[in-house]
């Protein structure tokens, strides 16, 4: 089970890195030099979203409530802006650009997740009832592992 969790994390990390790289090359809101920079940024973004973001969500709950949740978009952009400060080859100018970039990265990541999980579902012909795309990924990885 832990092996599947690590594999899932690595797949999601590669998807996020691909989304950051594609968004950086297609849209002019931020610059990313190469895929390795995007991979490092994706790793630090995942870690900061797991550790720092929950604390910030609790601290900014009143303003999030007043803005009916829209402030979370700016909080996500702020997280991306913080990560960009760690890399000299990953540049974002301003919090508004970071917020728009985060929305674009999220959309690209969502599309890539759909494509990859759909491929796994189709390749392994998963007929079981599943609740989420994560279930499809886990079933696909288990079937791939059992074939070896």
mmCIF file with all atom_site columns, C-alpha atoms in Angstrom:
data_model
loop_
_atom_site.group_PDB
_atom_site.id
_atom_site.type_symbol
_atom_site.label_atom_id
_atom_site.label_alt_id
_atom_site.label_comp_id
_atom_site.label_asym_id
_atom_site.label_entity_id
_atom_site.label_seq_id
_atom_site.pdbx_PDB_ins_code
_atom_site.Cartn_x
_atom_site.Cartn_y
_atom_site.Cartn_z
_atom_site.occupancy
_atom_site.B_iso_or_equiv
_atom_site.pdbx_formal_charge
_atom_site.auth_seq_id
_atom_site.auth_comp_id
_atom_site.auth_asym_id
_atom_site.auth_atom_id
_atom_site.pdbx_PDB_model_num
ATOM 1   C CA . UNK A 1 1   ? 0.000   0.000  0.000   1.00 0.00 ? 1   UNK A CA 1
ATOM 2   C CA . UNK A 1 2   ? 2.835   2.429  0.807   1.00 0.00 ? 2   UNK A CA 1
ATOM 3   C CA . UNK A 1 3   ? 4.434   1.609  -2.555  1.00 0.00 ? 3   UNK A CA 1
ATOM 4   C CA . UNK A 1 4   ? 1.223   2.578  -4.354  1.00 0.00 ? 4   UNK A CA 1
ATOM 5   C CA . UNK A 1 5   ? 1.040   5.839  -2.394  1.00 0.00 ? 5   UNK A CA 1
ATOM 6   C CA . UNK A 1 6   ? 4.616   6.708  -3.386  1.00 0.00 ? 6   UNK A CA 1
ATOM 7   C CA . UNK A 1 7   ? 3.892   5.862  -7.026  1.00 0.00 ? 7   UNK A CA 1
ATOM 8   C CA . UNK A 1 8   ? 0.751   7.975  -6.975  1.00 0.00 ? 8   UNK A CA 1
ATOM 9   C CA . UNK A 1 9   ? 2.668   10.885 -5.424  1.00 0.00 ? 9   UNK A CA 1
ATOM 10  C CA . UNK A 1 10  ? 5.381   10.625 -8.084  1.00 0.00 ? 10  UNK A CA 1
ATOM 11  C CA . UNK A 1 11  ? 2.825   10.493 -10.911 1.00 0.00 ? 11  UNK A CA 1
ATOM 12  C CA . UNK A 1 12  ? 1.018   13.532 -9.501  1.00 0.00 ? 12  UNK A CA 1
ATOM 13  C CA . UNK A 1 13  ? 4.348   15.321 -9.069  1.00 0.00 ? 13  UNK A CA 1
ATOM 14  C CA . UNK A 1 14  ? 5.248   14.691 -12.717 1.00 0.00 ? 14  UNK A CA 1
ATOM 15  C CA . UNK A 1 15  ? 1.809   15.874 -13.803 1.00 0.00 ? 15  UNK A CA 1
ATOM 16  C CA . UNK A 1 16  ? 2.175   19.083 -11.776 1.00 0.00 ? 16  UNK A CA 1
ATOM 17  C CA . UNK A 1 17  ? 5.691   19.649 -13.127 1.00 0.00 ? 17  UNK A CA 1
ATOM 18  C CA . UNK A 1 18  ? 4.407   19.151 -16.677 1.00 0.00 ? 18  UNK A CA 1
ATOM 19  C CA . UNK A 1 19  ? 1.595   21.615 -16.033 1.00 0.00 ? 19  UNK A CA 1
ATOM 20  C CA . UNK A 1 20  ? 4.025   24.209 -14.661 1.00 0.00 ? 20  UNK A CA 1
ATOM 21  C CA . UNK A 1 21  ? 6.360   23.722 -17.612 1.00 0.00 ? 21  UNK A CA 1
ATOM 22  C CA . UNK A 1 22  ? 3.583   23.887 -20.223 1.00 0.00 ? 22  UNK A CA 1
ATOM 23  C CA . UNK A 1 23  ? 1.979   26.934 -18.630 1.00 0.00 ? 23  UNK A CA 1
ATOM 24  C CA . UNK A 1 24  ? 5.356   28.660 -18.436 1.00 0.00 ? 24  UNK A CA 1
ATOM 25  C CA . UNK A 1 25  ? 6.071   28.041 -22.101 1.00 0.00 ? 25  UNK A CA 1
ATOM 26  C CA . UNK A 1 26  ? 2.604   28.809 -23.487 1.00 0.00 ? 26  UNK A CA 1
ATOM 27  C CA . UNK A 1 27  ? 1.499   31.723 -21.298 1.00 0.00 ? 27  UNK A CA 1
ATOM 28  C CA . UNK A 1 28  ? 3.649   34.761 -20.653 1.00 0.00 ? 28  UNK A CA 1
ATOM 29  C CA . UNK A 1 29  ? 2.641   35.264 -17.021 1.00 0.00 ? 29  UNK A CA 1
ATOM 30  C CA . UNK A 1 30  ? 5.789   33.613 -15.709 1.00 0.00 ? 30  UNK A CA 1
ATOM 31  C CA . UNK A 1 31  ? 9.041   32.122 -16.937 1.00 0.00 ? 31  UNK A CA 1
ATOM 32  C CA . UNK A 1 32  ? 10.361  28.654 -16.314 1.00 0.00 ? 32  UNK A CA 1
ATOM 33  C CA . UNK A 1 33  ? 13.727  27.735 -17.838 1.00 0.00 ? 33  UNK A CA 1
ATOM 34  C CA . UNK A 1 34  ? 13.501  23.953 -18.157 1.00 0.00 ? 34  UNK A CA 1
ATOM 35  C CA . UNK A 1 35  ? 11.591  20.898 -16.997 1.00 0.00 ? 35  UNK A CA 1
ATOM 36  C CA . UNK A 1 36  ? 13.974  20.255 -14.091 1.00 0.00 ? 36  UNK A CA 1
ATOM 37  C CA . UNK A 1 37  ? 13.176  23.682 -12.670 1.00 0.00 ? 37  UNK A CA 1
ATOM 38  C CA . UNK A 1 38  ? 9.474   22.905 -13.076 1.00 0.00 ? 38  UNK A CA 1
ATOM 39  C CA . UNK A 1 39  ? 9.989   19.563 -11.317 1.00 0.00 ? 39  UNK A CA 1
ATOM 40  C CA . UNK A 1 40  ? 11.731  21.244 -8.383  1.00 0.00 ? 40  UNK A CA 1
ATOM 41  C CA . UNK A 1 41  ? 9.014   23.891 -8.216  1.00 0.00 ? 41  UNK A CA 1
ATOM 42  C CA . UNK A 1 42  ? 6.328   21.190 -8.308  1.00 0.00 ? 42  UNK A CA 1
ATOM 43  C CA . UNK A 1 43  ? 8.003   19.360 -5.426  1.00 0.00 ? 43  UNK A CA 1
ATOM 44  C CA . UNK A 1 44  ? 8.288   22.465 -3.266  1.00 0.00 ? 44  UNK A CA 1
ATOM 45  C CA . UNK A 1 45  ? 4.748   23.521 -4.180  1.00 0.00 ? 45  UNK A CA 1
ATOM 46  C CA . UNK A 1 46  ? 3.429   20.111 -3.120  1.00 0.00 ? 46  UNK A CA 1
ATOM 47  C CA . UNK A 1 47  ? 5.354   20.240 0.162   1.00 0.00 ? 47  UNK A CA 1
ATOM 48  C CA . UNK A 1 48  ? 4.317   23.821 0.914   1.00 0.00 ? 48  UNK A CA 1
ATOM 49  C CA . UNK A 1 49  ? 0.693   23.024 0.058   1.00 0.00 ? 49  UNK A CA 1
ATOM 50  C CA . UNK A 1 50  ? 0.837   20.115 2.500   1.00 0.00 ? 50  UNK A CA 1
ATOM 51  C CA . UNK A 1 51  ? 2.534   21.975 5.357   1.00 0.00 ? 51  UNK A CA 1
ATOM 52  C CA . UNK A 1 52  ? 2.143   25.757 5.078   1.00 0.00 ? 52  UNK A CA 1
ATOM 53  C CA . UNK A 1 53  ? -1.168  26.129 3.234   1.00 0.00 ? 53  UNK A CA 1
ATOM 54  C CA . UNK A 1 54  ? -3.370  24.553 5.956   1.00 0.00 ? 54  UNK A CA 1
ATOM 55  C CA . UNK A 1 55  ? -1.966  26.988 8.510   1.00 0.00 ? 55  UNK A CA 1
ATOM 56  C CA . UNK A 1 56  ? -2.592  29.935 6.173   1.00 0.00 ? 56  UNK A CA 1
ATOM 57  C CA . UNK A 1 57  ? -6.125  28.701 5.490   1.00 0.00 ? 57  UNK A CA 1
ATOM 58  C CA . UNK A 1 58  ? -6.902  28.703 9.207   1.00 0.00 ? 58  UNK A CA 1
ATOM 59  C CA . UNK A 1 59  ? -5.332  32.127 9.730   1.00 0.00 ? 59  UNK A CA 1
ATOM 60  C CA . UNK A 1 60  ? -7.175  33.690 6.784   1.00 0.00 ? 60  UNK A CA 1
ATOM 61  C CA . UNK A 1 61  ? -10.523 32.020 7.417   1.00 0.00 ? 61  UNK A CA 1
ATOM 62  C CA . UNK A 1 62  ? -12.372 35.261 8.299   1.00 0.00 ? 62  UNK A CA 1
ATOM 63  C CA . UNK A 1 63  ? -11.380 37.019 5.072   1.00 0.00 ? 63  UNK A CA 1
ATOM 64  C CA . UNK A 1 64  ? -12.079 33.847 3.095   1.00 0.00 ? 64  UNK A CA 1
ATOM 65  C CA . UNK A 1 65  ? -15.546 33.757 4.605   1.00 0.00 ? 65  UNK A CA 1
ATOM 66  C CA . UNK A 1 66  ? -16.147 37.435 3.812   1.00 0.00 ? 66  UNK A CA 1
ATOM 67  C CA . UNK A 1 67  ? -15.088 36.980 0.178   1.00 0.00 ? 67  UNK A CA 1
ATOM 68  C CA . UNK A 1 68  ? -17.084 33.747 -0.184  1.00 0.00 ? 68  UNK A CA 1
ATOM 69  C CA . UNK A 1 69  ? -13.944 31.715 -0.861  1.00 0.00 ? 69  UNK A CA 1
ATOM 70  C CA . UNK A 1 70  ? -12.438 33.888 -3.580  1.00 0.00 ? 70  UNK A CA 1
ATOM 71  C CA . UNK A 1 71  ? -9.518  34.787 -1.306  1.00 0.00 ? 71  UNK A CA 1
ATOM 72  C CA . UNK A 1 72  ? -8.327  31.164 -1.549  1.00 0.00 ? 72  UNK A CA 1
ATOM 73  C CA . UNK A 1 73  ? -7.380  31.848 -5.172  1.00 0.00 ? 73  UNK A CA 1
ATOM 74  C CA . UNK A 1 74  ? -5.060  34.622 -4.022  1.00 0.00 ? 74  UNK A CA 1
ATOM 75  C CA . UNK A 1 75  ? -3.698  32.395 -1.273  1.00 0.00 ? 75  UNK A CA 1
ATOM 76  C CA . UNK A 1 76  ? -2.855  29.740 -3.878  1.00 0.00 ? 76  UNK A CA 1
ATOM 77  C CA . UNK A 1 77  ? -1.182  32.391 -6.007  1.00 0.00 ? 77  UNK A CA 1
ATOM 78  C CA . UNK A 1 78  ? 0.802   33.529 -2.980  1.00 0.00 ? 78  UNK A CA 1
ATOM 79  C CA . UNK A 1 79  ? 1.992   29.949 -2.431  1.00 0.00 ? 79  UNK A CA 1
ATOM 80  C CA . UNK A 1 80  ? 3.169   29.774 -6.055  1.00 0.00 ? 80  UNK A CA 1
ATOM 81  C CA . UNK A 1 81  ? 4.889   33.160 -5.664  1.00 0.00 ? 81  UNK A CA 1
ATOM 82  C CA . UNK A 1 82  ? 6.693   31.897 -2.529  1.00 0.00 ? 82  UNK A CA 1
ATOM 83  C CA . UNK A 1 83  ? 7.918   28.815 -4.394  1.00 0.00 ? 83  UNK A CA 1
ATOM 84  C CA . UNK A 1 84  ? 9.102   30.952 -7.316  1.00 0.00 ? 84  UNK A CA 1
ATOM 85  C CA . UNK A 1 85  ? 11.395  32.856 -4.942  1.00 0.00 ? 85  UNK A CA 1
ATOM 86  C CA . UNK A 1 86  ? 13.331  29.630 -4.292  1.00 0.00 ? 86  UNK A CA 1
ATOM 87  C CA . UNK A 1 87  ? 14.432  29.248 -7.934  1.00 0.00 ? 87  UNK A CA 1
ATOM 88  C CA . UNK A 1 88  ? 16.308  31.778 -10.043 1.00 0.00 ? 88  UNK A CA 1
ATOM 89  C CA . UNK A 1 89  ? 15.017  30.113 -13.248 1.00 0.00 ? 89  UNK A CA 1
ATOM 90  C CA . UNK A 1 90  ? 11.362  30.362 -12.168 1.00 0.00 ? 90  UNK A CA 1
ATOM 91  C CA . UNK A 1 91  ? 10.161  33.970 -12.268 1.00 0.00 ? 91  UNK A CA 1
ATOM 92  C CA . UNK A 1 92  ? 6.730   35.390 -11.474 1.00 0.00 ? 92  UNK A CA 1
ATOM 93  C CA . UNK A 1 93  ? 6.110   39.125 -11.280 1.00 0.00 ? 93  UNK A CA 1
ATOM 94  C CA . UNK A 1 94  ? 3.388   40.011 -8.809  1.00 0.00 ? 94  UNK A CA 1
ATOM 95  C CA . UNK A 1 95  ? 0.702   38.262 -6.832  1.00 0.00 ? 95  UNK A CA 1
ATOM 96  C CA . UNK A 1 96  ? -2.003  38.777 -9.460  1.00 0.00 ? 96  UNK A CA 1
ATOM 97  C CA . UNK A 1 97  ? 0.138   37.099 -12.124 1.00 0.00 ? 97  UNK A CA 1
ATOM 98  C CA . UNK A 1 98  ? 0.864   34.277 -9.676  1.00 0.00 ? 98  UNK A CA 1
ATOM 99  C CA . UNK A 1 99  ? -2.865  33.839 -8.992  1.00 0.00 ? 99  UNK A CA 1
ATOM 100 C CA . UNK A 1 100 ? -3.720  33.697 -12.690 1.00 0.00 ? 100 UNK A CA 1
ATOM 101 C CA . UNK A 1 101 ? -0.758  31.369 -13.291 1.00 0.00 ? 101 UNK A CA 1
ATOM 102 C CA . UNK A 1 102 ? -1.956  29.080 -10.486 1.00 0.00 ? 102 UNK A CA 1
ATOM 103 C CA . UNK A 1 103 ? -5.421  28.894 -12.046 1.00 0.00 ? 103 UNK A CA 1
ATOM 104 C CA . UNK A 1 104 ? -3.901  28.036 -15.445 1.00 0.00 ? 104 UNK A CA 1
ATOM 105 C CA . UNK A 1 105 ? -1.559  25.443 -13.885 1.00 0.00 ? 105 UNK A CA 1
ATOM 106 C CA . UNK A 1 106 ? -4.513  23.891 -12.043 1.00 0.00 ? 106 UNK A CA 1
ATOM 107 C CA . UNK A 1 107 ? -6.546  23.622 -15.252 1.00 0.00 ? 107 UNK A CA 1
ATOM 108 C CA . UNK A 1 108 ? -3.652  22.083 -17.204 1.00 0.00 ? 108 UNK A CA 1
ATOM 109 C CA . UNK A 1 109 ? -2.959  19.681 -14.333 1.00 0.00 ? 109 UNK A CA 1
ATOM 110 C CA . UNK A 1 110 ? -6.640  18.707 -14.220 1.00 0.00 ? 110 UNK A CA 1
ATOM 111 C CA . UNK A 1 111 ? -6.662  17.951 -17.961 1.00 0.00 ? 111 UNK A CA 1
ATOM 112 C CA . UNK A 1 112 ? -3.427  15.938 -17.731 1.00 0.00 ? 112 UNK A CA 1
ATOM 113 C CA . UNK A 1 113 ? -4.840  13.971 -14.783 1.00 0.00 ? 113 UNK A CA 1
ATOM 114 C CA . UNK A 1 114 ? -7.970  13.168 -16.773 1.00 0.00 ? 114 UNK A CA 1
ATOM 115 C CA . UNK A 1 115 ? -5.932  11.998 -19.769 1.00 0.00 ? 115 UNK A CA 1
ATOM 116 C CA . UNK A 1 116 ? -3.548  9.829  -17.738 1.00 0.00 ? 116 UNK A CA 1
ATOM 117 C CA . UNK A 1 117 ? -6.215  8.280  -15.525 1.00 0.00 ? 117 UNK A CA 1
ATOM 118 C CA . UNK A 1 118 ? -8.438  7.652  -18.559 1.00 0.00 ? 118 UNK A CA 1
ATOM 119 C CA . UNK A 1 119 ? -5.565  5.854  -20.304 1.00 0.00 ? 119 UNK A CA 1
ATOM 120 C CA . UNK A 1 120 ? -4.982  3.665  -17.241 1.00 0.00 ? 120 UNK A CA 1
ATOM 121 C CA . UNK A 1 121 ? -8.712  2.919  -17.075 1.00 0.00 ? 121 UNK A CA 1
ATOM 122 C CA . UNK A 1 122 ? -8.813  1.991  -20.771 1.00 0.00 ? 122 UNK A CA 1
ATOM 123 C CA . UNK A 1 123 ? -5.594  -0.061 -20.796 1.00 0.00 ? 123 UNK A CA 1
ATOM 124 C CA . UNK A 1 124 ? -6.508  -2.197 -17.797 1.00 0.00 ? 124 UNK A CA 1
ATOM 125 C CA . UNK A 1 125 ? -10.231 -2.396 -18.671 1.00 0.00 ? 125 UNK A CA 1
ATOM 126 C CA . UNK A 1 126 ? -11.332 -1.589 -15.148 1.00 0.00 ? 126 UNK A CA 1
ATOM 127 C CA . UNK A 1 127 ? -14.969 -2.657 -14.768 1.00 0.00 ? 127 UNK A CA 1
ATOM 128 C CA . UNK A 1 128 ? -15.240 -2.404 -11.001 1.00 0.00 ? 128 UNK A CA 1
ATOM 129 C CA . UNK A 1 129 ? -17.259 0.333  -9.396  1.00 0.00 ? 129 UNK A CA 1
ATOM 130 C CA . UNK A 1 130 ? -14.950 3.167  -8.575  1.00 0.00 ? 130 UNK A CA 1
ATOM 131 C CA . UNK A 1 131 ? -15.524 6.386  -6.694  1.00 0.00 ? 131 UNK A CA 1
ATOM 132 C CA . UNK A 1 132 ? -12.810 8.588  -8.119  1.00 0.00 ? 132 UNK A CA 1
ATOM 133 C CA . UNK A 1 133 ? -9.983  8.890  -10.584 1.00 0.00 ? 133 UNK A CA 1
ATOM 134 C CA . UNK A 1 134 ? -7.651  7.972  -7.742  1.00 0.00 ? 134 UNK A CA 1
ATOM 135 C CA . UNK A 1 135 ? -9.380  4.566  -7.514  1.00 0.00 ? 135 UNK A CA 1
ATOM 136 C CA . UNK A 1 136 ? -8.755  4.034  -11.232 1.00 0.00 ? 136 UNK A CA 1
ATOM 137 C CA . UNK A 1 137 ? -5.071  4.826  -10.758 1.00 0.00 ? 137 UNK A CA 1
ATOM 138 C CA . UNK A 1 138 ? -4.700  2.500  -7.771  1.00 0.00 ? 138 UNK A CA 1
ATOM 139 C CA . UNK A 1 139 ? -6.481  -0.385 -9.530  1.00 0.00 ? 139 UNK A CA 1
ATOM 140 C CA . UNK A 1 140 ? -4.344  0.152  -12.642 1.00 0.00 ? 140 UNK A CA 1
ATOM 141 C CA . UNK A 1 141 ? -1.097  0.188  -10.658 1.00 0.00 ? 141 UNK A CA 1
ATOM 142 C CA . UNK A 1 142 ? -2.097  -2.930 -8.698  1.00 0.00 ? 142 UNK A CA 1
ATOM 143 C CA . UNK A 1 143 ? -2.930  -4.804 -11.906 1.00 0.00 ? 143 UNK A CA 1
ATOM 144 C CA . UNK A 1 144 ? 0.338   -3.682 -13.499 1.00 0.00 ? 144 UNK A CA 1
ATOM 145 C CA . UNK A 1 145 ? 2.264   -4.772 -10.401 1.00 0.00 ? 145 UNK A CA 1
ATOM 146 C CA . UNK A 1 146 ? 0.523   -8.185 -10.350 1.00 0.00 ? 146 UNK A CA 1
ATOM 147 C CA . UNK A 1 147 ? 1.460   -8.848 -13.997 1.00 0.00 ? 147 UNK A CA 1
ATOM 148 C CA . UNK A 1 148 ? 5.171   -8.781 -13.093 1.00 0.00 ? 148 UNK A CA 1
#
